[in-house]
Amino acid sequence: MEIDWRSIEEKWKEKWLREKVFEVDPQRGKPKVFITFPFPYVNGRLHVGHGFSAVRLDVYARFKRMQGYNVLFPFAWHWTGEPIVGAAERIMKGDEKLIRSLKTIDKIPEEEIKRFTDPVYMASYYMNENRKTVIDIGLSVDWRREFHTSSYHSAFSRFVTWQFNRLKKMGYIVRGTHPVVWCPHCQSPTGDHDRLEGEGVSPEVYVLVKFRCGDTYLPAATFRPETIFGATNLWINPEAMYVEAVVNGEKWIISELAALKLKEQLKKVEVLRKFEGRELLGLYCRAPITDRELPILPANFVDPDNGTGIVFSVPAHAPYDWLALRDLMIDPQPLKKYGLDPKVIEGLKPISIIKVEGFGDYPALELVNKLNIKNQLDAKADEATKIIYKKEYHMGVMKENCLNYSNLKVSEAKEKVFEDMKSVGLADQMYELPEKVVCRCTTRCIVKILTDQWFLKYSDPKWKSKTRKLVSKIKIHPEEARNYFFEVIDWLRDWACARRTGLGTPLPWDPSWIVETLSDSTIYMAFYIIAKYVNKGQLRPENLTEEFFDYVFLGEGTLEHASNVSDLKPELLEEIRREFLYWYPVDLRGSGKDLVPNHLTFFLFHHTAIFPEELWPQGITVNGIVMVEGEKMSKSKGNFVTLNDAIASYGADAVRCTLMIAAEGMDDPNWRFDACRDMRDKLNQVFKLINDIMALPGSSAKGSLERWLVSRLQRRIRAITEALESMKNRTALEIALFELWNDIRWYLRRTQKPCKEVLLEVAKTWVRLLAPFAPFMCEELWSMLGGEGFVCKAPWPLPDVSKIDYTAEASELLIEQVMEDLREVMRATGKTPSTAHIYVASKWKWEVYLKALEASSPKEVIKVAHQVARDLQVKDSRVIQRIAKEASSVGGEQREIKLKAGIVDEYEVLTSAKEFLERELKFEVKVWKEEAAYDPKDRRFNAIPYRPALYLE
RNA sequence: GCGGGGGUGGCCGAGUCAGGUCAAAGGCGCAGGGCUUAGGACCCUGUGGCGUAGGCCUGCGUGGGUUCAAAUCCCACCCCCCGCACCA
């Protein structure tokens, strides 16, 4: 049987749209669930990562819808930000790498790519394409509420404007300064994805230690000011260009580039003259605190592009310094070259100032020897530096020769030395990039301190504590994520919320800024309610005044006033207000864990700022990040899997199920193409199996086996429902697909005459249980099974406790156990018998067994077993021990079944399963009562409940 | 470094909060058998080791400990992944 999945998908997605199944409005008295997915950014196609997070929510939405809730699952698009504009520019410039990836990964036709030079075109193109994909993957979206962000959607822009005005009034938006990675050519901050080199690099603070040389200072840049006690000399690069400059009124000597950098870092810099570093050689300068006089020496490891181009030398603890010194000792040629007397280094001895476990007095020397580092240009020097830095920072203690810093921990001394030097004007700071960062435009980036930047004041203690309150009561799946949110709240500083470039909404009070992309997307779920009216044409952007939003969202101001100012009928305003109050608060928002430290936490912050507590979000779910064949997915790696391609290859249901079974909780799901193919084949089988059931001849009688199947089904329903409630979709699908299927398999294997009536009942339930995961297939099957309406609206199965049949379940446990034991014996003996004799236990053994089962602990079990045996005046203590052992090894579900089933008529059960056992095992089976006749090897007395005695001959 | 999450059998992955149901669910892979013209389809069996009677031994990152009993509880250690900001 060939199944045409494509046409099944086409058919149902079209029907869902035509019959508006997912379009929902408030319904009085009907409980609602409002589920939202963070709108995707429209600079590319949706990938399986989007699919994973979104399908998880869709499964929940479909589940809740079937449970009878009024479920709203809307969708929108994020246009705000810089990457689209950046991409458009790069296409304009003919960036081949980008164009190639658009062609091969996103499959964009050539003529369309040309139009991508217009960022707005590009955004709307991807929006339209991705909307199709969202429909294809089967998300149950109410499209009447769709919108996108940025000033190209003026209704949305008005909403952002309202929000920002409110936040500002509340004092949550403030001005400040901030260091950023900056491209001097583009004159703008260089974000991570705008870089050719230096991904993930962010500004770090160097301490500038000012060495005095006459009326001039030489500020050496360092992360380790505390090592000033071990300083023996200064290093400069003789070939590099330096300047003499007036910096904030003092005369400094620094590298040429450092002068430029300091200028960008709010220092007043006036360059007096430029000269080569060699000029400084032979001079002496005076160290702060120690007041030692130190020579200035040449070293070519000194990078004029890093820091100030001046380094102070601590050979005892800094590998580079030791190497540079050693290089000069081995070969004094450079000294001579610059006219220095080689004797100048004779007096320079490493000064040990830190004691640290695992090293002697001179860690730098030791490590240089150990790693066999050749000279100051050896790459291993970097590694050595890191090792010592780490070790000394965390475990080091300042030695006695460090004045009043002696015996301090290195980490403490570092702070204190800096503070003390600073207080006497002998230290300063500068920001620097720990690694080279290159802008897309190929310019090397520096650190700039931006002034007059706008910030969202997430550092505000009251705001933080409000948000903590929200986190402490919101539902979070999985629970482990809660701590993560608390940590993020503590850690969060002020957030620069405005940018100069990119798409977005202008800052209302200063339109030269644009509201930054994460900042315009924190409470937009409320806008889904407005969007419906905007899309219908009932609201025009001009109507969306501050008063409108105040009234609709917050109930502030009077209806009359809002109506007048907004030029809207009061009835409409009231309707919208009612609709908002119906859907709000958000019941569930979910995404990958990568959004926890930013978007999801911002979402919580802003809700607490703007909305009253009863409208705060009710639930959050966080999931892992999709890997592809075990690796992180990225366009540059070429392992990028778009949803489009996946659906085209395997079908939407297979993609959904593959993703859902791949992981739950915060674990990262791994996308494997083989797994998806397997899943598609499995869905084929399910489809065929249900077809086979429908093709069965009329019903045969119902017996214990049918009761068993129906009983198992009730347990499955219960387990699946529980799993879905807590977003454990993997567990839910695993049970719904595999465990339930295995039950049906067992049933079909056990019976020669399957009962159609029961199987159809099971199938109809099964299809509903699978519907949230494989909605297309399930619609098709549901209609084939004669189900009423859409399966996505069909009632979710409820477990029927009255259908749980303990006796039937216990009987099957017995049969499985007997089969297992028979096989075990065959395995041990290595023989296949012609006849197996099975002896079932006497009634008194059952009495002992059941009493023992009721006991709480193993100790108790043994006591009880013996007690009962005494009462029954039985003496066979070996058998009683075995009964006790058997009873104590039963737990969980089996225990419940066995207790509730009571005494099982094993003779009857096994006799009626005789044919089945013979069919399966291929030898004759004879069932006897323990009291019975044929027993040449005296085995029958070994029988205990659920473990009949066996004799194979 | 700080913070978050983890280490389970050939692989993926349950189980850990509430210790005994655990040689450890389920899936994949592999091996054998069946079915079949064929099968990357389907069904059955096996898949830590040992075993001529349903059992025994070893096992859940490492090392200790608590307990009648530990994958699960406690302590110490080792290792892996992710995040650390102006960015979607």
mmCIF file with all atom_site columns, N, CA and C in Angstrom, chain A residues 93-139:
data_model
loop_
_atom_site.group_PDB
_atom_site.id
_atom_site.type_symbol
_atom_site.label_atom_id
_atom_site.label_alt_id
_atom_site.label_comp_id
_atom_site.label_asym_id
_atom_site.label_entity_id
_atom_site.label_seq_id
_atom_site.pdbx_PDB_ins_code
_atom_site.Cartn_x
_atom_site.Cartn_y
_atom_site.Cartn_z
_atom_site.occupancy
_atom_site.B_iso_or_equiv
_atom_site.pdbx_formal_charge
_atom_site.auth_seq_id
_atom_site.auth_comp_id
_atom_site.auth_asym_id
_atom_site.auth_atom_id
_atom_site.pdbx_PDB_model_num
ATOM 1   N N  . LYS A 1 93  ? 27.113 44.804 -2.344 1.00 0.00 ? 93  LYS A N  1
ATOM 2   C CA . LYS A 1 93  ? 28.545 44.786 -2.635 1.00 0.00 ? 93  LYS A CA 1
ATOM 3   C C  . LYS A 1 93  ? 28.976 43.507 -3.347 1.00 0.00 ? 93  LYS A C  1
ATOM 4   N N  . GLY A 1 94  ? 28.021 42.601 -3.512 1.00 0.00 ? 94  GLY A N  1
ATOM 5   C CA . GLY A 1 94  ? 28.342 41.369 -4.234 1.00 0.00 ? 94  GLY A CA 1
ATOM 6   C C  . GLY A 1 94  ? 29.064 40.321 -3.404 1.00 0.00 ? 94  GLY A C  1
ATOM 7   N N  . ASP A 1 95  ? 28.809 40.297 -2.115 1.00 0.00 ? 95  ASP A N  1
ATOM 8   C CA . ASP A 1 95  ? 29.419 39.307 -1.218 1.00 0.00 ? 95  ASP A CA 1
ATOM 9   C C  . ASP A 1 95  ? 29.086 37.883 -1.679 1.00 0.00 ? 95  ASP A C  1
ATOM 10  N N  . GLU A 1 96  ? 30.110 37.211 -2.191 1.00 0.00 ? 96  GLU A N  1
ATOM 11  C CA . GLU A 1 96  ? 29.844 35.915 -2.826 1.00 0.00 ? 96  GLU A CA 1
ATOM 12  C C  . GLU A 1 96  ? 29.447 34.824 -1.843 1.00 0.00 ? 96  GLU A C  1
ATOM 13  N N  . LYS A 1 97  ? 30.071 34.889 -0.687 1.00 0.00 ? 97  LYS A N  1
ATOM 14  C CA . LYS A 1 97  ? 29.774 33.864 0.310  1.00 0.00 ? 97  LYS A CA 1
ATOM 15  C C  . LYS A 1 97  ? 28.289 33.901 0.682  1.00 0.00 ? 97  LYS A C  1
ATOM 16  N N  . LEU A 1 98  ? 27.803 35.102 0.902  1.00 0.00 ? 98  LEU A N  1
ATOM 17  C CA . LEU A 1 98  ? 26.405 35.257 1.282  1.00 0.00 ? 98  LEU A CA 1
ATOM 18  C C  . LEU A 1 98  ? 25.492 34.833 0.133  1.00 0.00 ? 98  LEU A C  1
ATOM 19  N N  . ILE A 1 99  ? 25.822 35.276 -1.055 1.00 0.00 ? 99  ILE A N  1
ATOM 20  C CA . ILE A 1 99  ? 24.974 34.956 -2.199 1.00 0.00 ? 99  ILE A CA 1
ATOM 21  C C  . ILE A 1 99  ? 24.930 33.445 -2.428 1.00 0.00 ? 99  ILE A C  1
ATOM 22  N N  . ARG A 1 100 ? 26.077 32.820 -2.240 1.00 0.00 ? 100 ARG A N  1
ATOM 23  C CA . ARG A 1 100 ? 26.097 31.373 -2.409 1.00 0.00 ? 100 ARG A CA 1
ATOM 24  C C  . ARG A 1 100 ? 25.200 30.688 -1.376 1.00 0.00 ? 100 ARG A C  1
ATOM 25  N N  . SER A 1 101 ? 25.283 31.149 -0.149 1.00 0.00 ? 101 SER A N  1
ATOM 26  C CA . SER A 1 101 ? 24.465 30.483 0.862  1.00 0.00 ? 101 SER A CA 1
ATOM 27  C C  . SER A 1 101 ? 22.966 30.744 0.627  1.00 0.00 ? 101 SER A C  1
ATOM 28  N N  . LEU A 1 102 ? 22.635 31.894 0.096  1.00 0.00 ? 102 LEU A N  1
ATOM 29  C CA . LEU A 1 102 ? 21.224 32.153 -0.233 1.00 0.00 ? 102 LEU A CA 1
ATOM 30  C C  . LEU A 1 102 ? 20.757 31.197 -1.321 1.00 0.00 ? 102 LEU A C  1
ATOM 31  N N  . LYS A 1 103 ? 21.634 30.948 -2.258 1.00 0.00 ? 103 LYS A N  1
ATOM 32  C CA . LYS A 1 103 ? 21.266 30.053 -3.360 1.00 0.00 ? 103 LYS A CA 1
ATOM 33  C C  . LYS A 1 103 ? 21.160 28.613 -2.893 1.00 0.00 ? 103 LYS A C  1
ATOM 34  N N  . THR A 1 104 ? 22.204 28.149 -2.178 1.00 0.00 ? 104 THR A N  1
ATOM 35  C CA . THR A 1 104 ? 22.248 26.717 -1.896 1.00 0.00 ? 104 THR A CA 1
ATOM 36  C C  . THR A 1 104 ? 21.444 26.315 -0.665 1.00 0.00 ? 104 THR A C  1
ATOM 37  N N  . ILE A 1 105 ? 21.488 27.111 0.369  1.00 0.00 ? 105 ILE A N  1
ATOM 38  C CA . ILE A 1 105 ? 20.775 26.715 1.582  1.00 0.00 ? 105 ILE A CA 1
ATOM 39  C C  . ILE A 1 105 ? 19.317 27.171 1.517  1.00 0.00 ? 105 ILE A C  1
ATOM 40  N N  . ASP A 1 106 ? 19.125 28.432 1.209  1.00 0.00 ? 106 ASP A N  1
ATOM 41  C CA . ASP A 1 106 ? 17.762 28.953 1.217  1.00 0.00 ? 106 ASP A CA 1
ATOM 42  C C  . ASP A 1 106 ? 17.046 28.749 -0.118 1.00 0.00 ? 106 ASP A C  1
ATOM 43  N N  . LYS A 1 107 ? 17.795 28.343 -1.141 1.00 0.00 ? 107 LYS A N  1
ATOM 44  C CA . LYS A 1 107 ? 17.208 28.070 -2.455 1.00 0.00 ? 107 LYS A CA 1
ATOM 45  C C  . LYS A 1 107 ? 16.439 29.280 -3.001 1.00 0.00 ? 107 LYS A C  1
ATOM 46  N N  . ILE A 1 108 ? 17.090 30.426 -2.934 1.00 0.00 ? 108 ILE A N  1
ATOM 47  C CA . ILE A 1 108 ? 16.464 31.642 -3.443 1.00 0.00 ? 108 ILE A CA 1
ATOM 48  C C  . ILE A 1 108 ? 16.845 31.797 -4.918 1.00 0.00 ? 108 ILE A C  1
ATOM 49  N N  . PRO A 1 109 ? 15.865 32.019 -5.777 1.00 0.00 ? 109 PRO A N  1
ATOM 50  C CA . PRO A 1 109 ? 16.174 32.196 -7.196 1.00 0.00 ? 109 PRO A CA 1
ATOM 51  C C  . PRO A 1 109 ? 17.015 33.461 -7.431 1.00 0.00 ? 109 PRO A C  1
ATOM 52  N N  . GLU A 1 110 ? 17.848 33.386 -8.431 1.00 0.00 ? 110 GLU A N  1
ATOM 53  C CA . GLU A 1 110 ? 18.760 34.470 -8.777 1.00 0.00 ? 110 GLU A CA 1
ATOM 54  C C  . GLU A 1 110 ? 18.064 35.829 -8.851 1.00 0.00 ? 110 GLU A C  1
ATOM 55  N N  . GLU A 1 111 ? 16.955 35.877 -9.541 1.00 0.00 ? 111 GLU A N  1
ATOM 56  C CA . GLU A 1 111 ? 16.305 37.180 -9.769 1.00 0.00 ? 111 GLU A CA 1
ATOM 57  C C  . GLU A 1 111 ? 15.760 37.766 -8.469 1.00 0.00 ? 111 GLU A C  1
ATOM 58  N N  . GLU A 1 112 ? 15.451 36.877 -7.510 1.00 0.00 ? 112 GLU A N  1
ATOM 59  C CA . GLU A 1 112 ? 14.995 37.390 -6.213 1.00 0.00 ? 112 GLU A CA 1
ATOM 60  C C  . GLU A 1 112 ? 16.174 37.960 -5.424 1.00 0.00 ? 112 GLU A C  1
ATOM 61  N N  . ILE A 1 113 ? 17.294 37.268 -5.507 1.00 0.00 ? 113 ILE A N  1
ATOM 62  C CA . ILE A 1 113 ? 18.464 37.719 -4.741 1.00 0.00 ? 113 ILE A CA 1
ATOM 63  C C  . ILE A 1 113 ? 18.801 39.165 -5.104 1.00 0.00 ? 113 ILE A C  1
ATOM 64  N N  . LYS A 1 114 ? 18.676 39.480 -6.372 1.00 0.00 ? 114 LYS A N  1
ATOM 65  C CA . LYS A 1 114 ? 18.957 40.852 -6.797 1.00 0.00 ? 114 LYS A CA 1
ATOM 66  C C  . LYS A 1 114 ? 18.115 41.855 -6.017 1.00 0.00 ? 114 LYS A C  1
ATOM 67  N N  . ARG A 1 115 ? 16.876 41.470 -5.762 1.00 0.00 ? 115 ARG A N  1
ATOM 68  C CA . ARG A 1 115 ? 15.982 42.407 -5.058 1.00 0.00 ? 115 ARG A CA 1
ATOM 69  C C  . ARG A 1 115 ? 16.280 42.488 -3.566 1.00 0.00 ? 115 ARG A C  1
ATOM 70  N N  . PHE A 1 116 ? 17.101 41.565 -3.089 1.00 0.00 ? 116 PHE A N  1
ATOM 71  C CA . PHE A 1 116 ? 17.424 41.566 -1.657 1.00 0.00 ? 116 PHE A CA 1
ATOM 72  C C  . PHE A 1 116 ? 18.306 42.753 -1.262 1.00 0.00 ? 116 PHE A C  1
ATOM 73  N N  . THR A 1 117 ? 18.742 43.527 -2.232 1.00 0.00 ? 117 THR A N  1
ATOM 74  C CA . THR A 1 117 ? 19.489 44.732 -1.879 1.00 0.00 ? 117 THR A CA 1
ATOM 75  C C  . THR A 1 117 ? 18.597 45.705 -1.128 1.00 0.00 ? 117 THR A C  1
ATOM 76  N N  . ASP A 1 118 ? 17.295 45.469 -1.224 1.00 0.00 ? 118 ASP A N  1
ATOM 77  C CA . ASP A 1 118 ? 16.344 46.250 -0.433 1.00 0.00 ? 118 ASP A CA 1
ATOM 78  C C  . ASP A 1 118 ? 15.963 45.430 0.793  1.00 0.00 ? 118 ASP A C  1
ATOM 79  N N  . PRO A 1 119 ? 16.400 45.872 1.961  1.00 0.00 ? 119 PRO A N  1
ATOM 80  C CA . PRO A 1 119 ? 16.153 45.054 3.162  1.00 0.00 ? 119 PRO A CA 1
ATOM 81  C C  . PRO A 1 119 ? 14.666 44.802 3.408  1.00 0.00 ? 119 PRO A C  1
ATOM 82  N N  . VAL A 1 120 ? 13.850 45.758 3.066  1.00 0.00 ? 120 VAL A N  1
ATOM 83  C CA . VAL A 1 120 ? 12.420 45.573 3.307  1.00 0.00 ? 120 VAL A CA 1
ATOM 84  C C  . VAL A 1 120 ? 11.863 44.490 2.384  1.00 0.00 ? 120 VAL A C  1
ATOM 85  N N  . TYR A 1 121 ? 12.383 44.471 1.169  1.00 0.00 ? 121 TYR A N  1
ATOM 86  C CA . TYR A 1 121 ? 11.955 43.407 0.257  1.00 0.00 ? 121 TYR A CA 1
ATOM 87  C C  . TYR A 1 121 ? 12.369 42.045 0.803  1.00 0.00 ? 121 TYR A C  1
ATOM 88  N N  . MET A 1 122 ? 13.602 42.002 1.265  1.00 0.00 ? 122 MET A N  1
ATOM 89  C CA . MET A 1 122 ? 14.131 40.752 1.797  1.00 0.00 ? 122 MET A CA 1
ATOM 90  C C  . MET A 1 122 ? 13.298 40.266 2.983  1.00 0.00 ? 122 MET A C  1
ATOM 91  N N  . ALA A 1 123 ? 12.984 41.172 3.865  1.00 0.00 ? 123 ALA A N  1
ATOM 92  C CA . ALA A 1 123 ? 12.193 40.808 5.041  1.00 0.00 ? 123 ALA A CA 1
ATOM 93  C C  . ALA A 1 123 ? 10.828 40.272 4.628  1.00 0.00 ? 123 ALA A C  1
ATOM 94  N N  . SER A 1 124 ? 10.177 40.961 3.697  1.00 0.00 ? 124 SER A N  1
ATOM 95  C CA . SER A 1 124 ? 8.831  40.498 3.351  1.00 0.00 ? 124 SER A CA 1
ATOM 96  C C  . SER A 1 124 ? 8.893  39.208 2.537  1.00 0.00 ? 124 SER A C  1
ATOM 97  N N  . TYR A 1 125 ? 9.953  39.058 1.780  1.00 0.00 ? 125 TYR A N  1
ATOM 98  C CA . TYR A 1 125 ? 10.106 37.800 1.031  1.00 0.00 ? 125 TYR A CA 1
ATOM 99  C C  . TYR A 1 125 ? 10.173 36.619 1.998  1.00 0.00 ? 125 TYR A C  1
ATOM 100 N N  . TYR A 1 126 ? 11.069 36.735 2.983  1.00 0.00 ? 126 TYR A N  1
ATOM 101 C CA . TYR A 1 126 ? 11.211 35.629 3.933  1.00 0.00 ? 126 TYR A CA 1
ATOM 102 C C  . TYR A 1 126 ? 9.969  35.449 4.790  1.00 0.00 ? 126 TYR A C  1
ATOM 103 N N  . MET A 1 127 ? 9.321  36.540 5.087  1.00 0.00 ? 127 MET A N  1
ATOM 104 C CA . MET A 1 127 ? 8.084  36.431 5.867  1.00 0.00 ? 127 MET A CA 1
ATOM 105 C C  . MET A 1 127 ? 7.073  35.574 5.104  1.00 0.00 ? 127 MET A C  1
ATOM 106 N N  . ASN A 1 128 ? 6.934  35.868 3.807  1.00 0.00 ? 128 ASN A N  1
ATOM 107 C CA . ASN A 1 128 ? 5.960  35.118 3.012  1.00 0.00 ? 128 ASN A CA 1
ATOM 108 C C  . ASN A 1 128 ? 6.361  33.659 2.850  1.00 0.00 ? 128 ASN A C  1
ATOM 109 N N  . GLU A 1 129 ? 7.641  33.434 2.623  1.00 0.00 ? 129 GLU A N  1
ATOM 110 C CA . GLU A 1 129 ? 8.111  32.060 2.490  1.00 0.00 ? 129 GLU A CA 1
ATOM 111 C C  . GLU A 1 129 ? 7.939  31.290 3.800  1.00 0.00 ? 129 GLU A C  1
ATOM 112 N N  . ASN A 1 130 ? 8.329  31.926 4.875  1.00 0.00 ? 130 ASN A N  1
ATOM 113 C CA . ASN A 1 130 ? 8.289  31.223 6.155  1.00 0.00 ? 130 ASN A CA 1
ATOM 114 C C  . ASN A 1 130 ? 6.860  30.985 6.639  1.00 0.00 ? 130 ASN A C  1
ATOM 115 N N  . ARG A 1 131 ? 5.963  31.852 6.243  1.00 0.00 ? 131 ARG A N  1
ATOM 116 C CA . ARG A 1 131 ? 4.557  31.617 6.591  1.00 0.00 ? 131 ARG A CA 1
ATOM 117 C C  . ARG A 1 131 ? 4.103  30.305 5.972  1.00 0.00 ? 131 ARG A C  1
ATOM 118 N N  . LYS A 1 132 ? 4.506  30.088 4.722  1.00 0.00 ? 132 LYS A N  1
ATOM 119 C CA . LYS A 1 132 ? 4.142  28.818 4.066  1.00 0.00 ? 132 LYS A CA 1
ATOM 120 C C  . LYS A 1 132 ? 4.703  27.640 4.851  1.00 0.00 ? 132 LYS A C  1
ATOM 121 N N  . THR A 1 133 ? 5.931  27.798 5.295  1.00 0.00 ? 133 THR A N  1
ATOM 122 C CA . THR A 1 133 ? 6.568  26.704 6.037  1.00 0.00 ? 133 THR A CA 1
ATOM 123 C C  . THR A 1 133 ? 5.832  26.426 7.344  1.00 0.00 ? 133 THR A C  1
ATOM 124 N N  . VAL A 1 134 ? 5.438  27.477 8.022  1.00 0.00 ? 134 VAL A N  1
ATOM 125 C CA . VAL A 1 134 ? 4.715  27.300 9.285  1.00 0.00 ? 134 VAL A CA 1
ATOM 126 C C  . VAL A 1 134 ? 3.412  26.538 9.041  1.00 0.00 ? 134 VAL A C  1
ATOM 127 N N  . ILE A 1 135 ? 2.770  26.861 7.929  1.00 0.00 ? 135 ILE A N  1
ATOM 128 C CA . ILE A 1 135 ? 1.538  26.135 7.584  1.00 0.00 ? 135 ILE A CA 1
ATOM 129 C C  . ILE A 1 135 ? 1.866  24.696 7.221  1.00 0.00 ? 135 ILE A C  1
ATOM 130 N N  . ASP A 1 136 ? 2.958  24.520 6.487  1.00 0.00 ? 136 ASP A N  1
ATOM 131 C CA . ASP A 1 136 ? 3.341  23.169 6.057  1.00 0.00 ? 136 ASP A CA 1
ATOM 132 C C  . ASP A 1 136 ? 3.665  22.246 7.227  1.00 0.00 ? 136 ASP A C  1
ATOM 133 N N  . ILE A 1 137 ? 4.306  22.787 8.238  1.00 0.00 ? 137 ILE A N  1
ATOM 134 C CA . ILE A 1 137 ? 4.696  21.922 9.357  1.00 0.00 ? 137 ILE A CA 1
ATOM 135 C C  . ILE A 1 137 ? 3.494  21.667 10.276 1.00 0.00 ? 137 ILE A C  1
ATOM 136 N N  . GLY A 1 138 ? 2.410  22.387 10.003 1.00 0.00 ? 138 GLY A N  1
ATOM 137 C CA . GLY A 1 138 ? 1.167  22.077 10.702 1.00 0.00 ? 138 GLY A CA 1
ATOM 138 C C  . GLY A 1 138 ? 0.944  22.818 12.002 1.00 0.00 ? 138 GLY A C  1
ATOM 139 N N  . LEU A 1 139 ? 1.573  23.966 12.175 1.00 0.00 ? 139 LEU A N  1
ATOM 140 C CA . LEU A 1 139 ? 1.300  24.730 13.399 1.00 0.00 ? 139 LEU A CA 1
ATOM 141 C C  . LEU A 1 139 ? -0.138 25.251 13.352 1.00 0.00 ? 139 LEU A C  1
#
